[in-house]
């Protein structure tokens, strides 16, 4: 599972990048279905926007977005949104078998 973290208008320090990767590692339980995860961290005015994109086979890209005044909270919220969508998608697949 490939994890890519990029920053736009944000200095991507090592602690921020490590935190984002650690948070994405929580999605390891979906590793059989996830091809890659991309986190884009952006600073817009006073808020931080985080967009998490998850590539899964045979399905459109799963996207979770968050806007917070705290970068770490924005990362948490975006990854949590993606995790919820992955869980729903996995349940849907299993119910169709």
Tab-separated table of N, CA and C in Angstrom:
chain	number	residue	atom	x	y	z
A	1	UNK	N	0.853	-1.168	0.000
A	1	UNK	CA	0.000	0.000	0.000
A	1	UNK	C	0.902	1.234	0.000
A	2	UNK	N	0.799	2.013	-1.055
A	2	UNK	CA	1.631	3.198	-1.217
A	2	UNK	C	0.929	4.408	-0.600
A	3	UNK	N	1.666	5.182	0.198
A	3	UNK	CA	1.127	6.388	0.831
A	3	UNK	C	1.949	7.583	0.360
A	4	UNK	N	1.267	8.555	-0.231
A	4	UNK	CA	1.925	9.760	-0.736
A	4	UNK	C	1.363	10.957	0.018
A	5	UNK	N	2.244	11.762	0.601
A	5	UNK	CA	1.829	12.966	1.330
A	5	UNK	C	2.470	14.166	0.643
A	6	UNK	N	1.642	15.116	0.213
A	6	UNK	CA	2.160	16.322	-0.421
A	6	UNK	C	1.576	17.554	0.257
A	7	UNK	N	2.311	18.635	0.178
A	7	UNK	CA	1.862	19.882	0.791
A	7	UNK	C	1.799	21.003	-0.223
A	8	UNK	N	0.721	21.767	-0.177
A	8	UNK	CA	0.570	22.960	-1.008
A	8	UNK	C	0.414	24.147	-0.074
A	9	UNK	N	1.290	25.093	-0.188
A	9	UNK	CA	1.278	26.277	0.674
A	9	UNK	C	1.466	25.901	2.145
A	10	UNK	N	2.007	24.723	2.383
A	10	UNK	CA	2.272	24.233	3.737
A	10	UNK	C	3.683	23.665	3.745
A	11	UNK	N	4.464	24.038	4.746
A	11	UNK	CA	5.779	23.428	4.892
A	11	UNK	C	5.570	22.030	5.460
A	12	UNK	N	5.899	21.039	4.662
A	12	UNK	CA	5.686	19.649	5.047
A	12	UNK	C	6.877	19.185	5.877
A	13	UNK	N	6.774	19.347	7.194
A	13	UNK	CA	7.849	18.934	8.088
A	13	UNK	C	7.782	17.429	8.305
A	14	UNK	N	8.867	16.883	8.803
A	14	UNK	CA	8.911	15.441	9.043
A	14	UNK	C	7.871	14.991	10.074
A	15	UNK	N	7.669	15.710	11.186
A	15	UNK	CA	6.630	15.277	12.131
A	15	UNK	C	5.225	15.262	11.519
A	16	UNK	N	4.922	16.241	10.672
A	16	UNK	CA	3.605	16.270	10.022
A	16	UNK	C	3.471	15.088	9.076
A	17	UNK	N	4.499	14.846	8.269
A	17	UNK	CA	4.458	13.736	7.323
A	17	UNK	C	4.354	12.397	8.053
A	18	UNK	N	5.121	12.228	9.129
A	18	UNK	CA	5.057	10.985	9.902
A	18	UNK	C	3.678	10.789	10.522
A	19	UNK	N	3.083	11.869	11.016
A	19	UNK	CA	1.746	11.773	11.608
A	19	UNK	C	0.727	11.344	10.553
A	20	UNK	N	0.808	11.944	9.368
A	20	UNK	CA	-0.124	11.606	8.291
A	20	UNK	C	0.037	10.147	7.874
A	21	UNK	N	1.273	9.694	7.749
A	21	UNK	CA	1.522	8.302	7.365
A	21	UNK	C	1.030	7.355	8.451
A	22	UNK	N	1.285	7.694	9.708
A	22	UNK	CA	0.822	6.853	10.817
A	22	UNK	C	-0.704	6.765	10.817
A	23	UNK	N	-1.367	7.870	10.554
A	23	UNK	CA	-2.831	7.876	10.511
A	23	UNK	C	-3.327	7.011	9.353
A	24	UNK	N	-2.639	7.056	8.217
A	24	UNK	CA	-3.032	6.233	7.069
A	24	UNK	C	-2.722	4.757	7.298
A	25	UNK	N	-1.715	4.475	8.106
A	25	UNK	CA	-1.404	3.081	8.430
A	25	UNK	C	-2.578	2.405	9.126
A	26	UNK	N	-3.437	3.205	9.726
A	26	UNK	CA	-4.630	2.673	10.380
A	26	UNK	C	-5.562	2.009	9.355
A	27	UNK	N	-5.404	2.359	8.090
A	27	UNK	CA	-6.215	1.771	7.021
A	27	UNK	C	-5.632	0.440	6.539
A	28	UNK	N	-4.628	-0.059	7.227
A	28	UNK	CA	-3.962	-1.313	6.871
A	28	UNK	C	-4.950	-2.478	6.782
A	29	UNK	N	-6.022	-2.423	7.550
A	29	UNK	CA	-7.000	-3.516	7.522
A	29	UNK	C	-7.691	-3.631	6.164
A	30	UNK	N	-7.583	-2.592	5.332
A	30	UNK	CA	-8.162	-2.617	3.989
A	30	UNK	C	-7.090	-2.859	2.929
A	31	UNK	N	-5.891	-3.288	3.331
A	31	UNK	CA	-4.747	-3.370	2.425
A	31	UNK	C	-5.001	-4.258	1.208
A	32	UNK	N	-5.876	-5.261	1.335
A	32	UNK	CA	-6.172	-6.123	0.194
A	32	UNK	C	-6.932	-5.369	-0.892
A	33	UNK	N	-7.587	-4.291	-0.507
A	33	UNK	CA	-8.413	-3.541	-1.449
A	33	UNK	C	-7.788	-2.212	-1.871
A	34	UNK	N	-6.903	-1.664	-1.069
A	34	UNK	CA	-6.353	-0.333	-1.328
A	34	UNK	C	-5.054	-0.439	-2.126
A	35	UNK	N	-4.990	0.293	-3.247
A	35	UNK	CA	-3.771	0.326	-4.045
A	35	UNK	C	-2.853	1.450	-3.587
A	36	UNK	N	-3.429	2.631	-3.357
A	36	UNK	CA	-2.614	3.757	-2.911
A	36	UNK	C	-3.471	4.773	-2.167
A	37	UNK	N	-2.794	5.557	-1.334
A	37	UNK	CA	-3.442	6.635	-0.587
A	37	UNK	C	-2.635	7.898	-0.849
A	38	UNK	N	-3.331	8.961	-1.199
A	38	UNK	CA	-2.667	10.249	-1.402
A	38	UNK	C	-3.315	11.284	-0.499
A	39	UNK	N	-2.489	11.944	0.293
A	39	UNK	CA	-2.961	13.034	1.151
A	39	UNK	C	-2.382	14.340	0.631
A	40	UNK	N	-3.253	15.303	0.377
A	40	UNK	CA	-2.816	16.628	-0.057
A	40	UNK	C	-3.184	17.609	1.045
A	41	UNK	N	-2.165	18.233	1.626
A	41	UNK	CA	-2.368	19.200	2.703
A	41	UNK	C	-2.208	20.599	2.125
A	42	UNK	N	-3.174	21.455	2.391
A	42	UNK	CA	-3.180	22.788	1.802
A	42	UNK	C	-3.545	23.826	2.851
A	43	UNK	N	-2.972	25.000	2.716
A	43	UNK	CA	-3.287	26.120	3.613
A	43	UNK	C	-4.096	27.127	2.805
A	44	UNK	N	-5.338	27.371	3.233
A	44	UNK	CA	-6.212	28.329	2.564
A	44	UNK	C	-6.632	29.362	3.595
A	45	UNK	N	-6.141	30.562	3.430
A	45	UNK	CA	-6.379	31.654	4.379
A	45	UNK	C	-5.911	31.227	5.772
A	46	UNK	N	-6.828	31.052	6.707
A	46	UNK	CA	-6.421	30.677	8.068
A	46	UNK	C	-6.646	29.197	8.346
A	47	UNK	N	-7.308	28.490	7.432
A	47	UNK	CA	-7.627	27.078	7.648
A	47	UNK	C	-6.689	26.163	6.862
A	48	UNK	N	-6.613	24.934	7.342
A	48	UNK	CA	-5.901	23.882	6.637
A	48	UNK	C	-6.938	22.979	5.989
A	49	UNK	N	-6.732	22.679	4.718
A	49	UNK	CA	-7.605	21.747	4.019
A	49	UNK	C	-6.804	20.491	3.707
A	50	UNK	N	-7.413	19.359	3.982
A	50	UNK	CA	-6.771	18.079	3.697
A	50	UNK	C	-7.706	17.280	2.804
A	51	UNK	N	-7.139	16.731	1.747
A	51	UNK	CA	-7.900	15.880	0.846
A	51	UNK	C	-7.213	14.518	0.817
A	52	UNK	N	-7.947	13.487	1.175
A	52	UNK	CA	-7.426	12.121	1.157
A	52	UNK	C	-8.070	11.388	-0.013
A	53	UNK	N	-7.233	10.835	-0.891
A	53	UNK	CA	-7.723	10.085	-2.048
A	53	UNK	C	-7.224	8.653	-1.932
A	54	UNK	N	-8.143	7.718	-2.053
A	54	UNK	CA	-7.792	6.300	-1.949
A	54	UNK	C	-8.167	5.607	-3.253
A	55	UNK	N	-7.181	4.972	-3.867
A	55	UNK	CA	-7.404	4.225	-5.105
A	55	UNK	C	-7.703	2.772	-4.754
A	56	UNK	N	-8.846	2.294	-5.232
A	56	UNK	CA	-9.220	0.893	-5.057
A	56	UNK	C	-9.560	0.334	-6.435
A	57	UNK	N	-9.312	-0.961	-6.660
A	57	UNK	CA	-9.586	-1.527	-7.979
A	57	UNK	C	-11.086	-1.610	-8.266
A	58	UNK	N	-11.435	-1.374	-9.521
A	58	UNK	CA	-12.811	-1.520	-10.009
A	58	UNK	C	-13.801	-0.625	-9.275
A	59	UNK	N	-13.361	0.539	-8.858
A	59	UNK	CA	-14.231	1.466	-8.125
A	59	UNK	C	-13.678	2.877	-8.320
A	60	UNK	N	-14.550	3.869	-8.408
A	60	UNK	CA	-14.029	5.249	-8.481
A	60	UNK	C	-13.204	5.590	-7.239
A	61	UNK	N	-12.330	6.547	-7.382
A	61	UNK	CA	-11.483	6.985	-6.272
A	61	UNK	C	-12.343	7.431	-5.096
A	62	UNK	N	-11.976	6.975	-3.912
A	62	UNK	CA	-12.677	7.369	-2.685
A	62	UNK	C	-11.982	8.618	-2.147
A	63	UNK	N	-12.765	9.668	-1.880
A	63	UNK	CA	-12.201	10.955	-1.471
A	63	UNK	C	-12.825	11.415	-0.164
A	64	UNK	N	-11.974	11.879	0.741
A	64	UNK	CA	-12.433	12.490	1.986
A	64	UNK	C	-11.766	13.844	2.150
A	65	UNK	N	-12.568	14.879	2.379
A	65	UNK	CA	-12.026	16.234	2.520
A	65	UNK	C	-12.354	16.790	3.892
A	66	UNK	N	-11.450	17.638	4.371
A	66	UNK	CA	-11.657	18.269	5.669
A	66	UNK	C	-11.031	19.654	5.669
A	67	UNK	N	-11.650	20.562	6.409
A	67	UNK	CA	-11.116	21.907	6.574
A	67	UNK	C	-11.204	22.269	8.050
A	68	UNK	N	-10.050	22.526	8.659
A	68	UNK	CA	-9.974	22.835	10.088
A	68	UNK	C	-8.917	23.914	10.311
A	69	UNK	N	-8.958	24.534	11.476
A	69	UNK	CA	-7.911	25.502	11.802
A	69	UNK	C	-6.657	24.816	12.343
A	70	UNK	N	-6.765	23.519	12.667
A	70	UNK	CA	-5.636	22.722	13.148
A	70	UNK	C	-5.313	21.654	12.103
A	71	UNK	N	-4.077	21.612	11.635
A	71	UNK	CA	-3.688	20.677	10.583
A	71	UNK	C	-3.870	19.226	11.006
A	72	UNK	N	-3.489	18.906	12.230
A	72	UNK	CA	-3.607	17.520	12.702
A	72	UNK	C	-5.073	17.088	12.774
A	73	UNK	N	-5.959	17.979	13.208
A	73	UNK	CA	-7.393	17.671	13.259
A	73	UNK	C	-7.941	17.476	11.848
A	74	UNK	N	-7.459	18.265	10.897
A	74	UNK	CA	-7.906	18.126	9.512
A	74	UNK	C	-7.464	16.782	8.931
A	75	UNK	N	-6.237	16.365	9.246
A	75	UNK	CA	-5.751	15.053	8.793
A	75	UNK	C	-6.624	13.955	9.386
A	76	UNK	N	-6.863	14.030	10.692
A	76	UNK	CA	-7.701	13.031	11.362
A	76	UNK	C	-9.068	12.924	10.703
A	77	UNK	N	-9.705	14.059	10.493
A	77	UNK	CA	-11.067	14.062	9.965
A	77	UNK	C	-11.117	13.530	8.526
A	78	UNK	N	-10.167	13.919	7.684
A	78	UNK	CA	-10.156	13.452	6.295
A	78	UNK	C	-9.935	11.941	6.222
A	79	UNK	N	-8.998	11.435	7.005
A	79	UNK	CA	-8.724	9.989	6.992
A	79	UNK	C	-9.903	9.221	7.586
A	80	UNK	N	-10.537	9.756	8.620
A	80	UNK	CA	-11.718	9.106	9.193
A	80	UNK	C	-12.853	9.024	8.174
A	81	UNK	N	-13.035	10.068	7.381
A	81	UNK	CA	-14.075	10.056	6.345
A	81	UNK	C	-13.795	8.974	5.306
A	82	UNK	N	-12.535	8.856	4.901
A	82	UNK	CA	-12.153	7.835	3.929
A	82	UNK	C	-12.340	6.440	4.524
A	83	UNK	N	-11.966	6.286	5.785
A	83	UNK	CA	-12.116	4.982	6.440
A	83	UNK	C	-13.588	4.566	6.483
A	84	UNK	N	-14.458	5.504	6.793
A	84	UNK	CA	-15.894	5.207	6.840
A	84	UNK	C	-16.398	4.780	5.457
A	85	UNK	N	-15.952	5.474	4.417
A	85	UNK	CA	-16.362	5.122	3.060
A	85	UNK	C	-15.815	3.757	2.647
A	86	UNK	N	-14.572	3.465	3.020
A	86	UNK	CA	-13.993	2.150	2.720
A	86	UNK	C	-14.756	1.041	3.425
A	87	UNK	N	-15.120	1.288	4.667
A	87	UNK	CA	-15.883	0.299	5.430
A	87	UNK	C	-17.232	0.038	4.752
A	88	UNK	N	-17.928	1.093	4.361
A	88	UNK	CA	-19.220	0.937	3.678
A	88	UNK	C	-19.053	0.203	2.354
A	89	UNK	N	-18.001	0.539	1.608
A	89	UNK	CA	-17.748	-0.105	0.324
A	89	UNK	C	-17.452	-1.594	0.511
A	90	UNK	N	-16.643	-1.918	1.523
A	90	UNK	CA	-16.302	-3.320	1.789
A	90	UNK	C	-17.545	-4.105	2.195
A	91	UNK	N	-18.394	-3.505	3.020
A	91	UNK	CA	-19.651	-4.162	3.416
A	91	UNK	C	-20.521	-4.424	2.189
A	92	UNK	N	-20.581	-3.463	1.289
A	92	UNK	CA	-21.395	-3.594	0.083
A	92	UNK	C	-20.887	-4.745	-0.778
A	93	UNK	N	-19.571	-4.849	-0.921
A	93	UNK	CA	-18.978	-5.935	-1.711
A	93	UNK	C	-19.306	-7.289	-1.084
A	94	UNK	N	-19.153	-7.396	0.233
A	94	UNK	CA	-19.392	-8.666	0.911
A	94	UNK	C	-20.860	-9.063	0.865
A	95	UNK	N	-21.757	-8.107	0.865
A	95	UNK	CA	-23.182	-8.439	0.836
A	95	UNK	C	-23.623	-8.907	-0.551
A	96	UNK	N	-22.845	-8.579	-1.587
A	96	UNK	CA	-23.186	-8.996	-2.944
A	96	UNK	C	-22.635	-10.373	-3.288
A	97	UNK	N	-21.830	-10.943	-2.407
A	97	UNK	CA	-21.254	-12.272	-2.687
A	97	UNK	C	-22.251	-13.358	-2.420
